[in-house]
Amino acid sequence: MPATVIDGKSLAASLRATLKRTVDALAARGVRPGLAAILAGDDPASRVYVRNKARACAETGVHSEVHEFAQEVCENALLERIARLNADRAVHGILVQLPLPRQLDAGRLLAALAPAKDVDGFHAANLGLLLQGRPGVVPGTPAGVMRLLEHAGVPLAGRHAVIVGRSNIVGKPLALLLLQKDATVTICHSKTADLACVTRQADILVAAAGRPKLIGAAMVKAGACVIDVGVNRLADGKIAGDVDFNAVKEVAGWITPVPGGVGPMTVAMLIVNTVRAAELSIA
Ligand code: NAD
């Protein structure tokens, strides 16, 4: 039997509708959540991502502003803007759209964000809280993956979760969230020997490598839940994930599509984090 397709697009839409009600309730108390995006350079994908985030803000009633800088911008100009936004009471969340132009040090810029406004959850303070299992801001993509798993009713406790990819923004934080739910977690990466041997053991397999069709049907255990985080632009301009969707859906128990899976959830969770930051600012 083919896999159940987990529909991230509709789950994200219902989450945005819920968020709109929370935002309206906050507005009645005189607070409008606000998100500032810093966009430096002319990476076309970054422009699309920032536009999608602004659209989700508009739909949920969140104030949004985009702070654009030229490709050649110097780090001090961005640090000054971050300091100003940190102090701006109308701004509850700040995100620095990655990747940044080469002359800029992403680590230094992220460290300059007020942790309470770091709605991407990439600041070391928030990643540290996540490591310790304490409340903080959780990065949107791994948080979105957890919501998708919960929504689909995928059992996690005692199950083997295998994540392909060890980035600070996806693989590592997701491993911590799955551990919190009592999964047994393995992280694979580009130096993993015999990747297929590991992925075939997964009850939950998450692909976050940025390699189209990396995960084929022979790498998936029958009935496993396969979550595709990958976003790859193919030569024909189409977007594809890391999973060979048509082949794997015949083997897996659940699968997420690309587009329409993890991507919309990432954006929705960013709004969740922004609204939460606004709530905490008046708590
Ligand atoms: P990254 O480049 O920082 O990390 C990629 C990871 O994959 C690395 O740890 C690397 O070791 C591993 N890897 C690469 N090739 C591999 C291989 N052949 N076998 C095993 N492991 C391999 O990337 P990232 O920022 O974590 O993003 C990963 C993918 O997820 C990209 O396609 C990115 O566009 C996508 N992404 C999607 C969303 C979303 O909202 N859907 C959000 C963030 C990232």
mmCIF file of C-alpha atoms and ligand atoms in Angstrom:
data_model
loop_
_atom_site.group_PDB
_atom_site.id
_atom_site.type_symbol
_atom_site.label_atom_id
_atom_site.label_comp_id
_atom_site.label_asym_id
_atom_site.label_seq_id
_atom_site.Cartn_x
_atom_site.Cartn_y
_atom_site.Cartn_z
ATOM 1 C CA MET A 1 0.000 0.000 0.000
ATOM 2 C CA PRO A 2 1.455 3.415 -0.900
ATOM 3 C CA ALA A 3 2.447 5.746 1.928
ATOM 4 C CA THR A 4 0.162 8.291 3.536
ATOM 5 C CA VAL A 5 1.250 11.687 2.233
ATOM 6 C CA ILE A 6 1.603 14.176 5.110
ATOM 7 C CA ASP A 7 0.194 17.468 3.841
ATOM 8 C CA GLY A 8 2.337 20.254 5.291
ATOM 9 C CA LYS A 9 0.628 22.879 3.188
ATOM 10 C CA SER A 10 -2.800 22.369 4.741
ATOM 11 C CA LEU A 11 -1.417 21.863 8.257
ATOM 12 C CA ALA A 12 0.477 25.156 7.933
ATOM 13 C CA ALA A 13 -2.691 26.885 6.670
ATOM 14 C CA SER A 14 -4.679 25.729 9.702
ATOM 15 C CA LEU A 15 -1.838 26.793 11.988
ATOM 16 C CA ARG A 16 -1.870 30.268 10.405
ATOM 17 C CA ALA A 17 -5.633 30.491 10.980
ATOM 18 C CA THR A 18 -5.113 29.671 14.680
ATOM 19 C CA LEU A 19 -2.283 32.191 14.865
ATOM 20 C CA LYS A 20 -4.515 34.891 13.367
ATOM 21 C CA ARG A 21 -6.930 34.440 16.286
ATOM 22 C CA THR A 22 -4.078 34.733 18.799
ATOM 23 C CA VAL A 23 -2.780 37.842 17.031
ATOM 24 C CA ASP A 24 -6.277 39.402 17.101
ATOM 25 C CA ALA A 25 -6.509 38.699 20.839
ATOM 26 C CA LEU A 26 -3.105 40.328 21.381
ATOM 27 C CA ALA A 27 -4.179 43.332 19.290
ATOM 28 C CA ALA A 28 -7.172 43.745 21.602
ATOM 29 C CA ARG A 29 -4.623 44.088 24.426
ATOM 30 C CA GLY A 30 -2.722 46.746 22.443
ATOM 31 C CA VAL A 31 0.129 44.568 21.162
ATOM 32 C CA ARG A 32 0.751 43.808 17.523
ATOM 33 C CA PRO A 33 3.479 41.173 16.984
ATOM 34 C CA GLY A 34 6.218 42.473 14.672
ATOM 35 C CA LEU A 35 8.872 40.666 12.633
ATOM 36 C CA ALA A 36 11.924 42.323 11.046
ATOM 37 C CA ALA A 37 13.842 40.450 8.350
ATOM 38 C CA ILE A 38 17.385 41.459 7.426
ATOM 39 C CA LEU A 39 18.097 40.686 3.793
ATOM 40 C CA ALA A 40 21.638 41.357 2.594
ATOM 41 C CA GLY A 41 22.712 40.779 -0.995
ATOM 42 C CA ASP A 42 20.898 39.550 -4.075
ATOM 43 C CA ASP A 43 20.499 35.783 -3.613
ATOM 44 C CA PRO A 44 17.263 35.040 -5.525
ATOM 45 C CA ALA A 45 16.217 32.134 -3.247
ATOM 46 C CA SER A 46 16.636 34.358 -0.165
ATOM 47 C CA ARG A 47 14.382 36.964 -1.754
ATOM 48 C CA VAL A 48 11.694 34.324 -2.328
ATOM 49 C CA TYR A 49 11.989 33.061 1.269
ATOM 50 C CA VAL A 50 11.721 36.574 2.730
ATOM 51 C CA ARG A 51 8.718 37.315 0.511
ATOM 52 C CA ASN A 52 6.980 34.108 1.684
ATOM 53 C CA LYS A 53 7.621 35.045 5.311
ATOM 54 C CA ALA A 54 6.213 38.549 4.779
ATOM 55 C CA ARG A 55 3.151 37.008 3.127
ATOM 56 C CA ALA A 56 2.578 34.696 6.108
ATOM 57 C CA CYS A 57 2.885 37.741 8.404
ATOM 58 C CA ALA A 58 0.268 39.615 6.396
ATOM 59 C CA GLU A 59 -2.107 36.647 6.513
ATOM 60 C CA THR A 60 -1.838 36.330 10.287
ATOM 61 C CA GLY A 61 -1.927 40.044 11.073
ATOM 62 C CA VAL A 62 1.719 40.215 12.142
ATOM 63 C CA HIS A 63 3.506 43.468 11.303
ATOM 64 C CA SER A 64 6.512 42.783 9.064
ATOM 65 C CA GLU A 65 9.365 44.869 7.749
ATOM 66 C CA VAL A 66 12.248 43.957 5.468
ATOM 67 C CA HIS A 67 15.614 45.663 5.970
ATOM 68 C CA GLU A 68 17.467 45.352 2.678
ATOM 69 C CA PHE A 69 21.203 45.839 2.217
ATOM 70 C CA ALA A 70 23.435 45.738 -0.841
ATOM 71 C CA GLN A 71 25.711 42.767 -1.605
ATOM 72 C CA GLU A 72 28.775 44.866 -0.559
ATOM 73 C CA VAL A 73 27.360 45.918 2.838
ATOM 74 C CA CYS A 74 29.860 45.971 5.718
ATOM 75 C CA GLU A 75 29.295 44.097 8.943
ATOM 76 C CA ASN A 76 29.100 47.235 11.087
ATOM 77 C CA ALA A 77 26.093 48.516 9.163
ATOM 78 C CA LEU A 78 24.241 45.286 9.918
ATOM 79 C CA LEU A 79 25.362 45.255 13.558
ATOM 80 C CA GLU A 80 24.060 48.804 13.958
ATOM 81 C CA ARG A 81 20.723 47.855 12.443
ATOM 82 C CA ILE A 82 20.454 44.785 14.678
ATOM 83 C CA ALA A 83 21.162 46.941 17.756
ATOM 84 C CA ARG A 84 18.424 49.348 16.686
ATOM 85 C CA LEU A 85 15.925 46.521 16.127
ATOM 86 C CA ASN A 86 16.876 44.904 19.458
ATOM 87 C CA ALA A 87 15.769 48.160 21.127
ATOM 88 C CA ASP A 88 12.635 48.668 18.997
ATOM 89 C CA ARG A 89 9.551 47.810 21.076
ATOM 90 C CA ALA A 90 7.409 47.312 17.947
ATOM 91 C CA VAL A 91 9.707 44.507 16.799
ATOM 92 C CA HIS A 92 9.365 41.215 18.677
ATOM 93 C CA GLY A 93 11.266 39.001 16.245
ATOM 94 C CA ILE A 94 14.361 39.575 14.100
ATOM 95 C CA LEU A 95 15.699 37.193 11.494
ATOM 96 C CA VAL A 96 18.903 37.384 9.495
ATOM 97 C CA GLN A 97 18.236 35.665 6.180
ATOM 98 C CA LEU A 98 21.005 33.167 5.347
ATOM 99 C CA PRO A 99 23.207 32.720 3.390
ATOM 100 C CA LEU A 100 24.938 36.095 3.792
ATOM 101 C CA PRO A 101 27.394 37.730 1.366
ATOM 102 C CA ARG A 102 30.904 36.327 1.830
ATOM 103 C CA GLN A 103 32.464 39.272 3.656
ATOM 104 C CA LEU A 104 29.974 38.896 6.542
ATOM 105 C CA ASP A 105 30.390 36.612 9.550
ATOM 106 C CA ALA A 106 26.993 34.979 10.189
ATOM 107 C CA GLY A 107 28.093 33.820 13.655
ATOM 108 C CA ARG A 108 28.921 37.373 14.786
ATOM 109 C CA LEU A 109 25.643 38.754 13.445
ATOM 110 C CA LEU A 110 23.511 36.017 15.012
ATOM 111 C CA ALA A 111 25.319 36.551 18.328
ATOM 112 C CA ALA A 112 24.312 40.223 18.209
ATOM 113 C CA LEU A 113 20.576 39.402 18.228
ATOM 114 C CA ALA A 114 18.739 39.731 21.528
ATOM 115 C CA PRO A 115 18.038 36.030 22.289
ATOM 116 C CA ALA A 116 14.383 36.826 23.112
ATOM 117 C CA LYS A 117 13.975 38.282 19.585
ATOM 118 C CA ASP A 118 15.923 35.518 17.821
ATOM 119 C CA VAL A 119 12.827 33.944 16.247
ATOM 120 C CA ASP A 120 14.915 31.645 14.023
ATOM 121 C CA GLY A 121 16.380 30.113 17.194
ATOM 122 C CA PHE A 122 19.948 30.148 15.805
ATOM 123 C CA HIS A 123 21.523 32.179 18.652
ATOM 124 C CA ALA A 124 23.870 30.093 20.815
ATOM 125 C CA ALA A 125 21.743 30.915 23.881
ATOM 126 C CA ASN A 126 18.641 29.374 22.296
ATOM 127 C CA LEU A 127 20.491 26.342 20.905
ATOM 128 C CA GLY A 128 22.037 25.859 24.376
ATOM 129 C CA LEU A 129 18.609 25.934 26.030
ATOM 130 C CA LEU A 130 17.405 23.355 23.513
ATOM 131 C CA LEU A 131 20.373 21.132 24.359
ATOM 132 C CA GLN A 132 19.441 21.333 28.034
ATOM 133 C CA GLY A 133 15.735 20.722 27.328
ATOM 134 C CA ARG A 134 14.776 24.125 28.775
ATOM 135 C CA PRO A 135 12.278 26.579 27.232
ATOM 136 C CA GLY A 136 13.748 28.805 24.528
ATOM 137 C CA VAL A 137 13.193 29.566 20.870
ATOM 138 C CA VAL A 138 13.253 26.396 18.739
ATOM 139 C CA PRO A 139 14.352 26.729 15.080
ATOM 140 C CA GLY A 140 11.408 26.654 12.669
ATOM 141 C CA THR A 141 12.351 23.750 10.424
ATOM 142 C CA PRO A 142 12.944 21.141 13.148
ATOM 143 C CA ALA A 143 9.932 22.472 15.091
ATOM 144 C CA GLY A 144 7.856 22.119 11.915
ATOM 145 C CA VAL A 145 9.055 18.549 11.394
ATOM 146 C CA MET A 146 7.975 17.680 14.950
ATOM 147 C CA ARG A 147 4.502 19.175 14.318
ATOM 148 C CA LEU A 148 4.180 17.131 11.124
ATOM 149 C CA LEU A 149 5.111 13.924 12.967
ATOM 150 C CA GLU A 150 2.665 14.706 15.759
ATOM 151 C CA HIS A 151 -0.110 15.557 13.304
ATOM 152 C CA ALA A 152 0.388 12.296 11.410
ATOM 153 C CA GLY A 153 0.389 10.315 14.675
ATOM 154 C CA VAL A 154 3.810 8.776 14.035
ATOM 155 C CA PRO A 155 5.013 6.952 17.166
ATOM 156 C CA LEU A 156 8.395 8.230 18.378
ATOM 157 C CA ALA A 157 9.107 6.768 21.839
ATOM 158 C CA GLY A 158 11.565 3.888 21.560
ATOM 159 C CA ARG A 159 11.701 4.181 17.746
ATOM 160 C CA HIS A 160 14.857 4.639 15.727
ATOM 161 C CA ALA A 161 15.044 8.068 14.084
ATOM 162 C CA VAL A 162 17.783 8.565 11.498
ATOM 163 C CA ILE A 163 18.593 12.106 10.337
ATOM 164 C CA VAL A 164 20.708 12.605 7.223
ATOM 165 C CA GLY A 165 22.403 15.993 7.697
ATOM 166 C CA ARG A 166 24.111 17.546 10.730
ATOM 167 C CA SER A 167 23.654 21.292 10.240
ATOM 168 C CA ASN A 168 23.137 23.636 13.194
ATOM 169 C CA ILE A 169 19.809 24.785 11.781
ATOM 170 C CA VAL A 170 18.203 21.445 10.877
ATOM 171 C CA GLY A 171 19.940 18.153 11.713
ATOM 172 C CA LYS A 172 21.388 18.872 15.164
ATOM 173 C CA PRO A 173 18.364 20.667 16.706
ATOM 174 C CA LEU A 174 16.001 18.074 15.251
ATOM 175 C CA ALA A 175 18.056 15.300 16.859
ATOM 176 C CA LEU A 176 17.574 17.005 20.243
ATOM 177 C CA LEU A 177 13.808 17.365 19.748
ATOM 178 C CA LEU A 178 13.460 13.703 18.770
ATOM 179 C CA LEU A 179 15.534 12.701 21.817
ATOM 180 C CA GLN A 180 13.149 14.715 24.000
ATOM 181 C CA LYS A 181 10.366 12.491 22.622
ATOM 182 C CA ASP A 182 12.332 9.371 23.593
ATOM 183 C CA ALA A 183 13.370 8.313 20.097
ATOM 184 C CA THR A 184 16.734 6.632 19.619
ATOM 185 C CA VAL A 185 18.533 9.028 17.302
ATOM 186 C CA THR A 186 21.299 8.537 14.741
ATOM 187 C CA ILE A 187 22.747 11.462 12.780
ATOM 188 C CA CYS A 188 24.348 10.695 9.396
ATOM 189 C CA HIS A 189 26.426 13.080 7.298
ATOM 190 C CA SER A 190 28.651 13.279 4.261
ATOM 191 C CA LYS A 191 31.347 11.082 5.861
ATOM 192 C CA THR A 192 28.961 8.349 7.036
ATOM 193 C CA ALA A 193 30.106 4.958 5.747
ATOM 194 C CA ASP A 194 27.360 2.872 4.105
ATOM 195 C CA LEU A 195 24.534 5.383 4.455
ATOM 196 C CA ALA A 196 21.929 2.912 3.145
ATOM 197 C CA CYS A 197 22.793 0.403 5.864
ATOM 198 C CA VAL A 198 21.918 3.021 8.508
ATOM 199 C CA THR A 199 18.847 4.515 6.799
ATOM 200 C CA ARG A 200 17.318 1.031 6.317
ATOM 201 C CA GLN A 201 17.169 0.729 10.121
ATOM 202 C CA ALA A 202 15.093 3.903 10.487
ATOM 203 C CA ASP A 203 11.498 3.938 11.716
ATOM 204 C CA ILE A 204 11.632 7.687 11.106
ATOM 205 C CA LEU A 205 13.975 8.868 8.354
ATOM 206 C CA VAL A 206 14.631 12.577 7.891
ATOM 207 C CA ALA A 207 16.543 13.707 4.810
ATOM 208 C CA ALA A 208 18.213 17.123 5.230
ATOM 209 C CA ALA A 209 21.288 16.926 3.033
ATOM 210 C CA GLY A 210 20.473 19.133 0.051
ATOM 211 C CA ARG A 211 21.106 16.303 -2.468
ATOM 212 C CA PRO A 212 18.290 15.519 -4.932
ATOM 213 C CA LYS A 213 17.174 11.865 -4.925
ATOM 214 C CA LEU A 214 19.773 10.940 -2.284
ATOM 215 C CA ILE A 215 17.214 8.654 -0.627
ATOM 216 C CA GLY A 216 15.932 5.890 -2.887
ATOM 217 C CA ALA A 217 13.434 3.108 -2.158
ATOM 218 C CA ALA A 218 16.177 0.569 -1.354
ATOM 219 C CA MET A 219 17.332 2.812 1.525
ATOM 220 C CA VAL A 220 13.961 2.802 3.316
ATOM 221 C CA LYS A 221 12.471 0.223 5.679
ATOM 222 C CA ALA A 222 8.919 -0.861 4.807
ATOM 223 C CA GLY A 223 6.403 1.263 6.719
ATOM 224 C CA ALA A 224 8.902 3.920 7.827
ATOM 225 C CA CYS A 225 7.995 7.586 8.095
ATOM 226 C CA VAL A 226 10.093 9.588 5.610
ATOM 227 C CA ILE A 227 10.373 13.355 6.109
ATOM 228 C CA ASP A 228 11.998 15.295 3.271
ATOM 229 C CA VAL A 229 13.539 18.599 4.357
ATOM 230 C CA GLY A 230 15.619 19.076 1.199
ATOM 231 C CA VAL A 231 14.981 21.942 -1.195
ATOM 232 C CA ASN A 232 16.993 21.580 -4.398
ATOM 233 C CA ARG A 233 16.590 23.566 -7.580
ATOM 234 C CA LEU A 234 16.982 21.270 -10.581
ATOM 235 C CA ALA A 235 18.411 22.233 -13.992
ATOM 236 C CA ASP A 236 14.861 22.603 -15.389
ATOM 237 C CA GLY A 237 14.045 25.148 -12.653
ATOM 238 C CA LYS A 238 11.801 22.760 -10.692
ATOM 239 C CA ILE A 239 12.167 22.254 -6.929
ATOM 240 C CA ALA A 240 12.902 18.745 -5.638
ATOM 241 C CA GLY A 241 13.598 17.288 -2.227
ATOM 242 C CA ASP A 242 16.289 14.802 -1.166
ATOM 243 C CA VAL A 243 13.937 11.831 -1.483
ATOM 244 C CA ASP A 244 12.948 9.996 -4.659
ATOM 245 C CA PHE A 245 9.273 10.598 -3.820
ATOM 246 C CA ASN A 246 7.609 8.346 -6.410
ATOM 247 C CA ALA A 247 9.772 5.333 -5.599
ATOM 248 C CA VAL A 248 9.875 5.787 -1.817
ATOM 249 C CA LYS A 249 6.131 6.309 -1.433
ATOM 250 C CA GLU A 250 5.641 2.682 -2.499
ATOM 251 C CA VAL A 251 7.722 1.476 0.469
ATOM 252 C CA ALA A 252 7.202 4.029 3.252
ATOM 253 C CA GLY A 253 4.278 4.249 5.689
ATOM 254 C CA TRP A 254 4.236 8.062 5.617
ATOM 255 C CA ILE A 255 6.020 10.568 3.409
ATOM 256 C CA THR A 256 6.174 14.354 3.011
ATOM 257 C CA PRO A 257 6.141 15.909 -0.477
ATOM 258 C CA VAL A 258 8.412 18.686 -1.776
ATOM 259 C CA PRO A 259 7.016 21.251 -2.237
ATOM 260 C CA GLY A 260 4.127 21.206 0.239
ATOM 261 C CA GLY A 261 5.707 19.345 3.149
ATOM 262 C CA VAL A 262 8.265 20.800 5.528
ATOM 263 C CA GLY A 263 8.679 24.177 3.761
ATOM 264 C CA PRO A 264 5.294 25.728 4.651
ATOM 265 C CA MET A 265 5.656 24.458 8.226
ATOM 266 C CA THR A 266 9.012 26.203 8.597
ATOM 267 C CA VAL A 267 7.403 29.540 7.758
ATOM 268 C CA ALA A 268 4.391 28.880 10.009
ATOM 269 C CA MET A 269 6.677 28.039 12.946
ATOM 270 C CA LEU A 270 8.547 31.313 12.417
ATOM 271 C CA ILE A 271 5.245 33.116 12.936
ATOM 272 C CA VAL A 272 4.536 30.940 15.999
ATOM 273 C CA ASN A 273 7.900 32.053 17.428
ATOM 274 C CA THR A 274 7.199 35.714 16.644
ATOM 275 C CA VAL A 275 3.761 35.649 18.260
ATOM 276 C CA ARG A 276 5.210 33.835 21.287
ATOM 277 C CA ALA A 277 7.942 36.490 21.577
ATOM 278 C CA ALA A 278 5.258 39.201 21.553
ATOM 279 C CA GLU A 279 3.304 37.359 24.262
ATOM 280 C CA LEU A 280 6.423 36.989 26.403
ATOM 281 C CA SER A 281 7.238 40.677 25.964
ATOM 282 C CA ILE A 282 4.080 41.582 27.904
ATOM 283 C CA ALA A 283 4.062 38.623 30.290
HETATM 284 P P1 NAD B 1 23.881 22.138 5.042
HETATM 285 O O1 NAD B 1 24.518 22.216 3.705
HETATM 286 O O2 NAD B 1 24.261 23.073 6.124
HETATM 287 O O3 NAD B 1 24.053 20.664 5.611
HETATM 288 C C1 NAD B 1 23.880 19.543 4.797
HETATM 289 C C2 NAD B 1 24.217 18.317 5.609
HETATM 290 O O4 NAD B 1 24.016 17.168 4.793
HETATM 291 C C3 NAD B 1 25.655 18.274 6.083
HETATM 292 O O5 NAD B 1 25.675 17.897 7.449
HETATM 293 C C4 NAD B 1 26.309 17.184 5.225
HETATM 294 O O6 NAD B 1 27.292 16.450 5.937
HETATM 295 C C5 NAD B 1 25.132 16.318 4.860
HETATM 296 N N1 NAD B 1 25.299 15.666 3.566
HETATM 297 C C6 NAD B 1 25.553 16.257 2.382
HETATM 298 N N2 NAD B 1 25.667 15.334 1.407
HETATM 299 C C7 NAD B 1 25.477 14.137 1.991
HETATM 300 C C8 NAD B 1 25.484 12.812 1.515
HETATM 301 N N3 NAD B 1 25.696 12.537 0.222
HETATM 302 N N4 NAD B 1 25.253 11.818 2.388
HETATM 303 C C9 NAD B 1 25.024 12.075 3.698
HETATM 304 N N5 NAD B 1 25.000 13.330 4.210
HETATM 305 C C10 NAD B 1 25.225 14.345 3.363
HETATM 306 O O7 NAD B 1 22.334 22.218 4.742
HETATM 307 P P2 NAD B 1 21.054 22.646 5.634
HETATM 308 O O8 NAD B 1 21.037 24.108 5.791
HETATM 309 O O9 NAD B 1 20.918 21.770 6.828
HETATM 310 O O10 NAD B 1 19.915 22.249 4.593
HETATM 311 C C11 NAD B 1 19.764 20.940 4.117
HETATM 312 C C12 NAD B 1 18.692 20.906 3.053
HETATM 313 O O11 NAD B 1 17.472 21.310 3.635
HETATM 314 C C13 NAD B 1 18.930 21.887 1.892
HETATM 315 O O12 NAD B 1 18.383 21.322 0.716
HETATM 316 C C14 NAD B 1 18.147 23.100 2.306
HETATM 317 O O13 NAD B 1 17.732 23.873 1.194
HETATM 318 C C15 NAD B 1 16.961 22.448 2.954
HETATM 319 N N6 NAD B 1 16.272 23.271 3.942
HETATM 320 C C16 NAD B 1 14.943 23.299 3.841
HETATM 321 C C17 NAD B 1 14.205 24.024 4.756
HETATM 322 C C18 NAD B 1 12.729 24.003 4.648
HETATM 323 O O14 NAD B 1 12.076 24.819 5.240
HETATM 324 N N7 NAD B 1 12.152 23.074 3.896
HETATM 325 C C19 NAD B 1 14.842 24.734 5.763
HETATM 326 C C20 NAD B 1 16.239 24.661 5.859
HETATM 327 C C21 NAD B 1 16.945 23.914 4.944
#
